[in-house]
């Protein structure tokens, strides 16, 4: 009887802990600088999450080394559920691929995937190119002349673009920038002729850009309704490249899900309420061009693991 009573007290204590989480500020850690798609993802939910969590939420940017600096910092944070990583695959795959000591996929418990975004290849309008064929013809006739703005070797657009250039034997100069925001500024100002990025994240440079093609089926990017499929265009050349995009997600360390399952569940529910139920959030996200997909924890974990496996194969083939 005493044992049963003690057990009841233990369960009651656990319930009380679950009800009290969070009891302090929650941080959304972005492993890139301000202005890029990952930062925009975090800042889209940040004003609205407190309604669901009952606590203040802040965004902290730790950029550098193509996202690796922020991932390393995240791995050193207390594993208590108060720090939520905001990142995107397959850039996380690239970090893991090039430096396996930073983290493993098993270290992450994905809360949600909020913004899926097919990659798109864009050229400046002043290049005069109106199709992928135009770009390829120019690049072959002028080796080393085309400049490509890269938001990082691990970003999905640059990964797929490098594969395209390599497969077609094109000599394109890669110009690195510290993230998506800086790359878009460079493209808009004319520093580079070409870039590749998530289609939704690239809407801010639409006035300067012509879409050479999607690394996805035609029609999969609502913001670029006339963008053709790259692979449809390559079919005439008997060529094909991998398809993919940016998968922006929220995660905590897997220790949180294992050691504090009620905290993990509370975070999942708070993100669900914000992304699915909060009409003010939806309106603000639509105005800023941020995606509002909902992939809950189980589906999101499976999706990110699948993207990780596919892009690990691509990177192995590329020899990065």
PDB file of C-alpha atoms in Angstrom, residues 45-57 270-271 273-274:
ATOM      1  CA  UNK A  45       6.804  31.746 -35.470  1.00  0.00           C
ATOM      2  CA  UNK A  46       8.615  33.686 -32.728  1.00  0.00           C
ATOM      3  CA  UNK A  47       5.913  36.340 -32.092  1.00  0.00           C
ATOM      4  CA  UNK A  48       3.140  33.726 -31.943  1.00  0.00           C
ATOM      5  CA  UNK A  49       4.683  30.812 -30.022  1.00  0.00           C
ATOM      6  CA  UNK A  50       4.310  32.586 -26.645  1.00  0.00           C
ATOM      7  CA  UNK A  51       0.524  32.322 -27.049  1.00  0.00           C
ATOM      8  CA  UNK A  52       0.857  28.535 -27.027  1.00  0.00           C
ATOM      9  CA  UNK A  53       3.815  28.176 -24.654  1.00  0.00           C
ATOM     10  CA  UNK A  54       2.942  30.829 -22.087  1.00  0.00           C
ATOM     11  CA  UNK A  55       6.539  32.073 -22.032  1.00  0.00           C
ATOM     12  CA  UNK A  56       8.655  34.514 -24.002  1.00  0.00           C
ATOM     13  CA  UNK A  57      10.444  33.181 -27.092  1.00  0.00           C
ATOM     14  CA  UNK A 270       2.786  24.458 -29.181  1.00  0.00           C
ATOM     15  CA  UNK A 271       4.219  24.440 -32.696  1.00  0.00           C
ATOM     16  CA  UNK A 273      -1.184  25.261 -32.406  1.00  0.00           C
ATOM     17  CA  UNK A 274       0.910  28.062 -33.879  1.00  0.00           C
TER      18      UNK A 274
END
